[in-house]
Coordinates of C-alpha atoms in Angstrom, one line a residue:
X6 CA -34.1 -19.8 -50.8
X7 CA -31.4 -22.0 -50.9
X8 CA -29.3 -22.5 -47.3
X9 CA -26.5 -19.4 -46.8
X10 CA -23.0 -20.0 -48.0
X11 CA -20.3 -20.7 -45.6
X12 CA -16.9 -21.1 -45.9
X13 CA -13.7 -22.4 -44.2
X14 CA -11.3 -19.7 -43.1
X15 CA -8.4 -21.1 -45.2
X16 CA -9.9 -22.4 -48.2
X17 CA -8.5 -20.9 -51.4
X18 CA -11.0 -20.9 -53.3
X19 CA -14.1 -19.8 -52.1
X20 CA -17.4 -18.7 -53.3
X21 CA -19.4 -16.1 -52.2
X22 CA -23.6 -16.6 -52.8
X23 CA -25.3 -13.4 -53.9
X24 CA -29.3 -13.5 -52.6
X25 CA -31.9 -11.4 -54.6
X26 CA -35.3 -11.1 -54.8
X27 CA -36.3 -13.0 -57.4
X28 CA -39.7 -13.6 -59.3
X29 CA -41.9 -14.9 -56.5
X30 CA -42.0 -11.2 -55.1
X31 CA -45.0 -10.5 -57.5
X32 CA -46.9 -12.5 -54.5
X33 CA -45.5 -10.6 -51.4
X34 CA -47.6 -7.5 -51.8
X35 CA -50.6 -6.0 -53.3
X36 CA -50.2 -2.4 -53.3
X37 CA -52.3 0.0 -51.6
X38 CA -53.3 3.5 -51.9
X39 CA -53.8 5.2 -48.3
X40 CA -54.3 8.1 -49.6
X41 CA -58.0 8.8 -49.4
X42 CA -57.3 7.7 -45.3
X43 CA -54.9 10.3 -44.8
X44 CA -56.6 12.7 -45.8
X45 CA -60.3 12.7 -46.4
X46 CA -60.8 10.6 -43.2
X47 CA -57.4 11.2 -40.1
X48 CA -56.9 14.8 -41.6
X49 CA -59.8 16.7 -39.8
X50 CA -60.1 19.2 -42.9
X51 CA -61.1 15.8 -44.6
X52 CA -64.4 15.1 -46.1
X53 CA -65.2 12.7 -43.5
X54 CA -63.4 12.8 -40.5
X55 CA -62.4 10.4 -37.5
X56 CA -65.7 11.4 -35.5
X57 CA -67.6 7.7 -36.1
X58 CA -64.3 6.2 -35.9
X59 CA -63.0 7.5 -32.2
X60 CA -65.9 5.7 -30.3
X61 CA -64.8 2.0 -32.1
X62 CA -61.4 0.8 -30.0
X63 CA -59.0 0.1 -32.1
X64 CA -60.3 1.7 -35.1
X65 CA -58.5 5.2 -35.4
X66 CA -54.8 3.0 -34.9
X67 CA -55.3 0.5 -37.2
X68 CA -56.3 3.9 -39.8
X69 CA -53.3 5.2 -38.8
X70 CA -51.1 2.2 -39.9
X71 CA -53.6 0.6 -42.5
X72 CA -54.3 -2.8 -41.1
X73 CA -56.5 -4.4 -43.2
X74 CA -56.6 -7.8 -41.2
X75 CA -57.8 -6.1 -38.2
X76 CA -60.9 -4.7 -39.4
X77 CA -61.4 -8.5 -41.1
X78 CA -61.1 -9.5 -37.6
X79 CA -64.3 -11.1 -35.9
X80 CA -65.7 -8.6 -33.4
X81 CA -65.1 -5.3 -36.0
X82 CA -67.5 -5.8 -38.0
X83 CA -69.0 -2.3 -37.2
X84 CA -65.7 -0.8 -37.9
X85 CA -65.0 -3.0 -41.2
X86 CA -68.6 -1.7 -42.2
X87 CA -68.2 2.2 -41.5
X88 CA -64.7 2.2 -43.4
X89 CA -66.2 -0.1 -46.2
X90 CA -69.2 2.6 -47.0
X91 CA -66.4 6.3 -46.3
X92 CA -64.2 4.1 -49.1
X93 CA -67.6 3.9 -51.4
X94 CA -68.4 7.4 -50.7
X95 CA -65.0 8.8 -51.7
X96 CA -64.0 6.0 -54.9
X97 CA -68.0 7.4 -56.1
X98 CA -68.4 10.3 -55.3
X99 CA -64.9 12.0 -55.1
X100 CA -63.2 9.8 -57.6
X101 CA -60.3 9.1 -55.3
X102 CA -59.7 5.9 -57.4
X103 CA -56.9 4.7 -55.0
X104 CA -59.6 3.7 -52.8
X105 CA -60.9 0.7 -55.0
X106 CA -57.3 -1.0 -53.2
X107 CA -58.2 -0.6 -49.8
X108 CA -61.4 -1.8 -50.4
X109 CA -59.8 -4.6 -52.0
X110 CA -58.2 -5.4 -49.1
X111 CA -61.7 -5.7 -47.0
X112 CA -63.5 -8.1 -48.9
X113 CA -63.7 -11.8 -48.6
X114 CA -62.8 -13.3 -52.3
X115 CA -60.0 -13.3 -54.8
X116 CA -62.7 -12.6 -57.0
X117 CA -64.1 -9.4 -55.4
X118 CA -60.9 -8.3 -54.9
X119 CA -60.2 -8.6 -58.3
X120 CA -63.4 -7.0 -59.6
X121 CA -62.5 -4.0 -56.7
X122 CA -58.6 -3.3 -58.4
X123 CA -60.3 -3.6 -61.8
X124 CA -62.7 -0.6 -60.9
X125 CA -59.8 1.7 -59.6
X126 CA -57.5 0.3 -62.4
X127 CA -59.9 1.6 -65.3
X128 CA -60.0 4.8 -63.6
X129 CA -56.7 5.9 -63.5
X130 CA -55.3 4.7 -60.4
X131 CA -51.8 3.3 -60.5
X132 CA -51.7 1.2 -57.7
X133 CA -54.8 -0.3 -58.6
X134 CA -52.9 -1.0 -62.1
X135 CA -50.8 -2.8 -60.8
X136 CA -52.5 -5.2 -58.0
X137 CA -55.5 -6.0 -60.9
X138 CA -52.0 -7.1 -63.3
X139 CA -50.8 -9.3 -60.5
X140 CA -54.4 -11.0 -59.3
X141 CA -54.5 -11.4 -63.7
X142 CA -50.7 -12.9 -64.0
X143 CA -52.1 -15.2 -60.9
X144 CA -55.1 -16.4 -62.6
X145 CA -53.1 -17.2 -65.4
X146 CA -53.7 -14.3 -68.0
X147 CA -49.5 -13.3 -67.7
X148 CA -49.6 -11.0 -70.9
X149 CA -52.5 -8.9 -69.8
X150 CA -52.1 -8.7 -66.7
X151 CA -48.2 -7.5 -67.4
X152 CA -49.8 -4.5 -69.8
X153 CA -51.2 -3.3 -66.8
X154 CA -48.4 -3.9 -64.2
X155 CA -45.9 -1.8 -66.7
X156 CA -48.4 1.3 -67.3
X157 CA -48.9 1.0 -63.2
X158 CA -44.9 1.1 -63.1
X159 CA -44.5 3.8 -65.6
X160 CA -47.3 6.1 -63.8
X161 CA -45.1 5.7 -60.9
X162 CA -46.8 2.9 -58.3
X163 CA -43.5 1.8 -56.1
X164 CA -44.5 -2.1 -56.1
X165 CA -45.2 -1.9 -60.1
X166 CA -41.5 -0.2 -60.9
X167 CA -39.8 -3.0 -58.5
X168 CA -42.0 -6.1 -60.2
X169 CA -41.2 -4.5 -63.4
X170 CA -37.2 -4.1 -62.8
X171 CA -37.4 -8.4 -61.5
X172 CA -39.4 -9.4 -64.4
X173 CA -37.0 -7.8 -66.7
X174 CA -33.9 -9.3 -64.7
X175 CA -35.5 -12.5 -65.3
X176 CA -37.7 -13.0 -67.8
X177 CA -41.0 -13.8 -66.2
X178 CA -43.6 -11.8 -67.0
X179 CA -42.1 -10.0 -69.8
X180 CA -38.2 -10.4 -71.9
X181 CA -34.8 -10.3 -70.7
X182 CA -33.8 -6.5 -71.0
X183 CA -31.3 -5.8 -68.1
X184 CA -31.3 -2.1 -68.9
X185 CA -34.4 -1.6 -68.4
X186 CA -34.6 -3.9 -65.4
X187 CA -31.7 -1.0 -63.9
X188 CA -34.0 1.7 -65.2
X189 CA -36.8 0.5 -63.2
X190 CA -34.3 -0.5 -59.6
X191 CA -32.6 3.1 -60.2
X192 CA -36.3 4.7 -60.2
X193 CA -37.3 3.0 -57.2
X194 CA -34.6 3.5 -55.6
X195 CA -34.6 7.7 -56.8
X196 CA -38.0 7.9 -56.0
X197 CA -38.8 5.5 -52.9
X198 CA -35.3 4.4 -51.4
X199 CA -36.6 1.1 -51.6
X200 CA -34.8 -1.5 -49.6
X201 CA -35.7 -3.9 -52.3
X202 CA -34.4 -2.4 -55.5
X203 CA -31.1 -1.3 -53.3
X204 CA -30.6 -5.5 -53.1
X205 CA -31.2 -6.6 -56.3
X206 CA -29.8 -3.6 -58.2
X207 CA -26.6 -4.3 -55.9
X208 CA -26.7 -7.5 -57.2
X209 CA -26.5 -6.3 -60.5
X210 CA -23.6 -4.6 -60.3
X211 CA -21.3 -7.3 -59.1
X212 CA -23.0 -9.2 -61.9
X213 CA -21.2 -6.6 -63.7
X214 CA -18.1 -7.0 -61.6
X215 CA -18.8 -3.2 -60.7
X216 CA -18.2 -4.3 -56.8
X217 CA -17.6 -0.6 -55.2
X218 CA -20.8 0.6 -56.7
X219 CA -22.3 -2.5 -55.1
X220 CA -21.2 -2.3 -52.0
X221 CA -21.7 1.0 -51.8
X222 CA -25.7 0.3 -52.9
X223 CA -25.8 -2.7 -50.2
X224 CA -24.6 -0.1 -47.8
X225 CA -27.8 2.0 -48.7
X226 CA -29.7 -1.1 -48.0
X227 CA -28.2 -2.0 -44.8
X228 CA -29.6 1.1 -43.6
X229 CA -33.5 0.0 -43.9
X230 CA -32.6 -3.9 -43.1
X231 CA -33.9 -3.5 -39.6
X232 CA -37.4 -2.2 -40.8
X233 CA -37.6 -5.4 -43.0
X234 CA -36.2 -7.8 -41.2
X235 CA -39.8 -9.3 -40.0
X236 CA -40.9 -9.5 -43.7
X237 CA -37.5 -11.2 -44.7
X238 CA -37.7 -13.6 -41.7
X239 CA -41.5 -14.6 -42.6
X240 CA -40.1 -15.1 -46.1
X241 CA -37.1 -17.3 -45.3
X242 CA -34.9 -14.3 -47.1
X243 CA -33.0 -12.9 -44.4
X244 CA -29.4 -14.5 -46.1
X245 CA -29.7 -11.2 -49.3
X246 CA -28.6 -9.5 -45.9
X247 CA -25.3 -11.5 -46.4
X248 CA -24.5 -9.6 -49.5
X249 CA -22.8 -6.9 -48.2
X250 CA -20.2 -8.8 -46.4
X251 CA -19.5 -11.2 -49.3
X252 CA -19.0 -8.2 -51.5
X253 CA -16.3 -6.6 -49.1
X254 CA -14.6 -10.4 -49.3
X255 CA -15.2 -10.0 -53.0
X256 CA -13.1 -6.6 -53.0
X257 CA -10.1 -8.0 -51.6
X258 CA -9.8 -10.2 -54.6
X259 CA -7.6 -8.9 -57.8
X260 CA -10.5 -7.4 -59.9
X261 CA -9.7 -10.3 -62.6
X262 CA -9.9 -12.8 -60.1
X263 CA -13.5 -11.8 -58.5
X264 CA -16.2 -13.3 -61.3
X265 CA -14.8 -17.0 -60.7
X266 CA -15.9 -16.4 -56.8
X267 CA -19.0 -15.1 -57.2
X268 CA -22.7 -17.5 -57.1
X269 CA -26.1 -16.3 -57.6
X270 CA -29.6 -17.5 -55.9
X271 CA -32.1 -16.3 -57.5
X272 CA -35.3 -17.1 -56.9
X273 CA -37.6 -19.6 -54.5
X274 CA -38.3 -23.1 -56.1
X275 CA -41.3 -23.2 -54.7
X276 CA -42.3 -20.4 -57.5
X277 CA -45.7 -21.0 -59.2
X278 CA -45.0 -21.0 -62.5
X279 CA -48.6 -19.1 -63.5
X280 CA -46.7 -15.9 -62.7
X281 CA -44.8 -16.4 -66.0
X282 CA -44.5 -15.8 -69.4
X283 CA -45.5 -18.9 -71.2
X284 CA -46.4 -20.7 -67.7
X285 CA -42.9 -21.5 -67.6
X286 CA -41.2 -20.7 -64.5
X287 CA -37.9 -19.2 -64.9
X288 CA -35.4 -21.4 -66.5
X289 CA -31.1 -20.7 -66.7
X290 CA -30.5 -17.6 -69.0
X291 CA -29.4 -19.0 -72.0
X292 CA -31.2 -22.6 -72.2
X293 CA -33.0 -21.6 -74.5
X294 CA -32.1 -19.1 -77.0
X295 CA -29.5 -16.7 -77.6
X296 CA -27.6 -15.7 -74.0
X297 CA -28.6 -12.2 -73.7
X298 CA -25.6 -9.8 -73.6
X299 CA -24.3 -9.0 -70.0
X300 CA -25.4 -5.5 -68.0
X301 CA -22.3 -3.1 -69.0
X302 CA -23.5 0.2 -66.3
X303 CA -22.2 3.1 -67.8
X304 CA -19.5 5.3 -66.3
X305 CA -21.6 7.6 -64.8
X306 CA -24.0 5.4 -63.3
X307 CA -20.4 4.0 -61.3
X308 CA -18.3 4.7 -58.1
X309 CA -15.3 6.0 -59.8
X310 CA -12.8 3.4 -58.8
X311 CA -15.2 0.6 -60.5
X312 CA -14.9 2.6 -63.8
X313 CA -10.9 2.9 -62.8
X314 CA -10.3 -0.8 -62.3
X315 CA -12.1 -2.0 -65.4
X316 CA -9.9 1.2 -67.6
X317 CA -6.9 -0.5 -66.1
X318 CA -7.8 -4.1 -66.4
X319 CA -9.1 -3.5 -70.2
X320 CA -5.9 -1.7 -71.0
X321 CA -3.8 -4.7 -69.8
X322 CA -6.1 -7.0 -72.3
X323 CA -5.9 -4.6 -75.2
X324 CA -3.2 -5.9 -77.9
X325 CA 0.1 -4.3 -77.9
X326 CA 0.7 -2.1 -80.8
X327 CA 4.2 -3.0 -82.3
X328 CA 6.3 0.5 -83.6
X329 CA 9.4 1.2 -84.3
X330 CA 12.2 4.0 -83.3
X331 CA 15.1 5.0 -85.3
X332 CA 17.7 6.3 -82.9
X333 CA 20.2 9.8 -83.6
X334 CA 22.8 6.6 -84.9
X335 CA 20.0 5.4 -86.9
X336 CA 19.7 2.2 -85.3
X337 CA 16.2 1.1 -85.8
X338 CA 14.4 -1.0 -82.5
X339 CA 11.1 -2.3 -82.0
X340 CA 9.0 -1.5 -78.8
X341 CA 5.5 -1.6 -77.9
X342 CA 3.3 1.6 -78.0
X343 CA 3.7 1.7 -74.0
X344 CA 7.3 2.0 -75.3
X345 CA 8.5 -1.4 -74.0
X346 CA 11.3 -2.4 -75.6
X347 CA 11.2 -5.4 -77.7
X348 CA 14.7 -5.7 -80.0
X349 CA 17.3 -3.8 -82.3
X350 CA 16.6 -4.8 -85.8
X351 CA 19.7 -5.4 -86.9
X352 CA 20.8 -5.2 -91.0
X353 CA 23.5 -4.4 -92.8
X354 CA 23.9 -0.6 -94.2
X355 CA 23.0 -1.3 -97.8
X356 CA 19.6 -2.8 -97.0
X357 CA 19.1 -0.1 -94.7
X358 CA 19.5 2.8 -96.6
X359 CA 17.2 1.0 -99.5
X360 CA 14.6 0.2 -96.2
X361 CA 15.0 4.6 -95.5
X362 CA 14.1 5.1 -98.9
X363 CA 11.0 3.3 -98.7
X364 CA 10.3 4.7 -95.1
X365 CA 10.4 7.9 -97.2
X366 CA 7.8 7.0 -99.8
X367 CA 4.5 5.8 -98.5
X368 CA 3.1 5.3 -101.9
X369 CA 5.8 2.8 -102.8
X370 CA 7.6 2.2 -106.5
X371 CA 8.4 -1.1 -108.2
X372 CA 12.1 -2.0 -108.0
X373 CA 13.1 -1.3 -111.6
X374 CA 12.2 2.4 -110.8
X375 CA 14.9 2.7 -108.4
X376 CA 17.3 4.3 -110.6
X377 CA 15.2 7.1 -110.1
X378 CA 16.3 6.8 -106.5
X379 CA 19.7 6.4 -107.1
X380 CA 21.2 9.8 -105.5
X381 CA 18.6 9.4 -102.1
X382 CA 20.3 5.5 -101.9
X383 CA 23.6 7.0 -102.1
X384 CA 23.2 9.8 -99.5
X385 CA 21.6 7.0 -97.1
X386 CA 24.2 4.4 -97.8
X387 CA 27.3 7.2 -97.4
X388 CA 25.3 8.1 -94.0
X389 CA 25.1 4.4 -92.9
X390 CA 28.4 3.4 -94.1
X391 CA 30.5 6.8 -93.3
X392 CA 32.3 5.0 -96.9
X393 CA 32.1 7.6 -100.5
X394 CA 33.7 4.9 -102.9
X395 CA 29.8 2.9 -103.1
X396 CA 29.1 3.6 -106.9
X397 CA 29.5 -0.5 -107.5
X398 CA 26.8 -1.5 -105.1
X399 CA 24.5 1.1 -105.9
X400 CA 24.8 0.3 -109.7
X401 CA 23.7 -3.5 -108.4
X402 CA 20.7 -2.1 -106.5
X403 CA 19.5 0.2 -108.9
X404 CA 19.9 -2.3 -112.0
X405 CA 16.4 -3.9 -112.9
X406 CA 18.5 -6.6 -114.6
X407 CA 20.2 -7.6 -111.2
X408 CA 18.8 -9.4 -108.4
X409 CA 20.5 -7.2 -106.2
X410 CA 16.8 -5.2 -104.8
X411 CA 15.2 -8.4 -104.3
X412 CA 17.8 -9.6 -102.3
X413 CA 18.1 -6.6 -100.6
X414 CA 14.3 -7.0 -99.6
X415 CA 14.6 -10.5 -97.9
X416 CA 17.7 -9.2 -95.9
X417 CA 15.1 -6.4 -94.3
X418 CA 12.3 -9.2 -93.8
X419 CA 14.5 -11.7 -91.9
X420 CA 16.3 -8.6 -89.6
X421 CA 12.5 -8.0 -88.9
X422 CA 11.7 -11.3 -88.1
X423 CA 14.6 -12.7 -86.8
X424 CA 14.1 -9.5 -84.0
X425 CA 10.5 -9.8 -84.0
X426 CA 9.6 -13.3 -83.9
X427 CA 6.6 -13.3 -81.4
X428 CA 4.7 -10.8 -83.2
X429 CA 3.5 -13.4 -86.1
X430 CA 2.4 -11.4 -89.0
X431 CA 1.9 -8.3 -87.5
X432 CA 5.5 -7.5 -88.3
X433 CA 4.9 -7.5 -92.5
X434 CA 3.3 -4.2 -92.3
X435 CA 6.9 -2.7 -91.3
X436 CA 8.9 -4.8 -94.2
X437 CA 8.5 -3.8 -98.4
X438 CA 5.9 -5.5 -99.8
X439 CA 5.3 -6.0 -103.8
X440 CA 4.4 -8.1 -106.8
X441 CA 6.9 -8.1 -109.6
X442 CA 6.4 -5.3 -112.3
X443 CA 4.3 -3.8 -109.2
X444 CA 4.9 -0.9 -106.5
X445 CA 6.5 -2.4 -103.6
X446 CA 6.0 0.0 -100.7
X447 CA 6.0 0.1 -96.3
X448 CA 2.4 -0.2 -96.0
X449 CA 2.4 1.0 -91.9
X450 CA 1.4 4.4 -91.1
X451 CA 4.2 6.3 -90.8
X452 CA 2.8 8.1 -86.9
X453 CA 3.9 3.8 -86.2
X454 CA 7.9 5.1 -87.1
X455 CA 9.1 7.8 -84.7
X456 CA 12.6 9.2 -86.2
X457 CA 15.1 10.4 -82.7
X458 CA 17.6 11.5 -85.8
X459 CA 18.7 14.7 -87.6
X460 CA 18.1 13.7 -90.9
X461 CA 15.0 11.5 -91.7
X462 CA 14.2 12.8 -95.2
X463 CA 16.9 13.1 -97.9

């Protein structure tokens, strides 16, 4: 892994390196099966006992705490021999399947130790799935041996769900699915509070700019770090311990702000490329290909102010909805659904009145209809105006021989604009629209038009 990420105390613009585990974990273990230990051969109800083991030193601690290197020892021989046959016995006899990995574990070759997790694989053992998928995806038969790390994985072996969840992070052995890469972290972390998945799936989530639920999932980690941290310092990993403290940095950071401060490692570059798909090792997401679309957790699956800050910061990028008001004076203003106030569109009272008419009739008319309109023009206009002597100009209006409607039109289109003129075209839904001989109507839904007046239908 890549050196850990330091930075100056004042520098303004710093960058904060995530570590997870990344594809070369598929060589880390081979999982085991202690079960038929436990109890056929430490339990003393067991179907063998400790009684051959108690007079070898060394032998019943090293059963306790399965070391498989000790028995391989020189000098325990007798012990590696007596545990060999019992693991026989019960993998034959008993069908305690799980066995075929421990005997794995006690033979000399990749090869028998391949043959040994194929045995307990066909029969039904899930750890035994999963280490004969690995030794395959190591000896270079990747889609095979991923068939049987999955169905390991699914029939619940811890190793299998975490190799699973990293090779659908990145790629390897199988695609790029991220939700089925959290599926897997979330059941290994549900059903084994493993320190592993609580890293990576940590990761995910400030992938996802979801930075409380991370921290508080690094937090869960932190908890197991001191039970890991031989492993981590044999491995050269210790800096994915660094991941908690970068994301409380990350937190102090405007939630906008955080993804342009935030770097991933992913994986060694020592990684052997026969692990994946293809026998390519991991290349950038999106090389090659269609980008996969980013991890977007679901609500419930986040701490509650993640799902708060991203409401608030998607509300702020959502477009403003223009609408208008019409006061108790009927003066009509533009604001923004939030109710901002944008401007008073100002107009004389003719125009306005024929704009109320139109306000009043969704559907529309074409102008030389609006004698029919004549008596709801002249109510409006004597509202407007507070004048009674307005027969002349109505005449105009109303006459399909006289310009008078079409001028009347452009009047309302340049008070819009001429009040409105950062809204671009979203404005013409507000202003009458129309083809000569056609309906010219107000084509905005009338919920957009909020009347504060007494009278908004003559």
């Amino acid at each position: 892994m890549c050196i850990f990420a330091t930075m100056n105390a004042k520098d303004q613009n710093p960058v904060y390196t995530f570590y997870r585990l990344g594809p070369e974990f598929i060589s880390w273990f081979y999982p085991l099966d202690t079960t038929p230990i436990d109890k056929e051969i430490l339990d003393p109800e067991g179907q063998i006992g400790l009684e051959c083991y108690e007079d070898i030193p060394g032998a019943v601690e090293h059963l306790r705490n399965f070391d498989s290197k000790w028995f391989l020892q020189e000098g325990n021989e007798e012990a590696l021999q007596l545990l060999r046959e019992d693991l026989v016995f019960l993998s034959t006899v008993f069908s305690m399947n799980g066995a075929y990995s421990l005997i794995a574990h006690l033979v000399g070759s990749v090869e028998e130790m391949l043959f040994q997790y194929k045995l307990g694989a066909e029969g039904g053992s899930p750890e035994c799935m999963v280490g004969y998928g690995q030794l395959m995806c190591l000896k270079d038969h990747v889609s095979d041996g991923w068939q049987w790390i999955e169905k390991g994985a699914e029939k619940g072996c811890e190793l299998g769900i975490i190799i699973a969840a990293i090779s659908y992070q990145y790629g390897t052995l199988s695609e790029i699915n991220y939700e089925k890469a959290a599926y897997f972290y979330r059941r290994a972390i549900k059903e084994f509070h493993s320190f592993y998945a609580f890293i990576n799936y940590g990761t995910m989530f400030v992938e996802a700019n979801c930075c409380h639920s991370a921290l508080y999932t690094f937090e869960h980690a932190m908890k197991q770090s001191e039970k890991q941290m031989d492993l981590l310092k044999s491995k050269d990993a210790t800096n994915i311990l660094s991941n908690i403290d970068f994301c409380r940095a990350l937190l102090l950071l405007p939630y906008e702000e955080r993804p342009k401060h935030i770097a991933f490692e992913y994986h060694s570059p020592e990684l052997d490329s026969s692990f994946c798909q293809n026998h390519q090792s991991p290349r950038p997401v999106g090389a090659y290909g269609q980008k996969p679309e980013p991890w977007l957790p679901e609500d419930n699956r986040l701490v509650p102010l993640d799902v708060e800050e991203r409401n608030n910061y998607q509300a702020q990028l959502k477009p403003k909805e223009l609408r208008l008001k019409i006061d108790e004076q009927y003066r009509i203003f533009a604001e923004y659904d939030d109710g901002t106030p944008i401007a008073e569109v100002k107009m004389p009272a003719l125009p306005k009145a024929l704009y109320f008419v139109f306000l009043n009739h969704p559907k529309g008319f074409p102008l030389k209809h609006l004698i029919d309109y004549r008596d709801e023009l002249l109510s409006w206009y004597r509202i407007l105006s507070n004048r009674y002597s307005l027969d002349k100009s109505i005449d105009d209006l109303t006459d399909p021989t006289n310009n008078s409607a079409n001028e009347k039109i452009s009047r309302i289109g340049k008070a819009f604009r001429d009040a409105v003129e950062k809204c671009d075209d979203s404005i013409d839904v507000f202003i009458p629209i129309g083809s000569k001989g056609e309906e010219y109507a107000v084509h905005i839904d009338r919920e957009y038009i909020k009347w504060n007046t007494r009278i908004s239908h003559i």
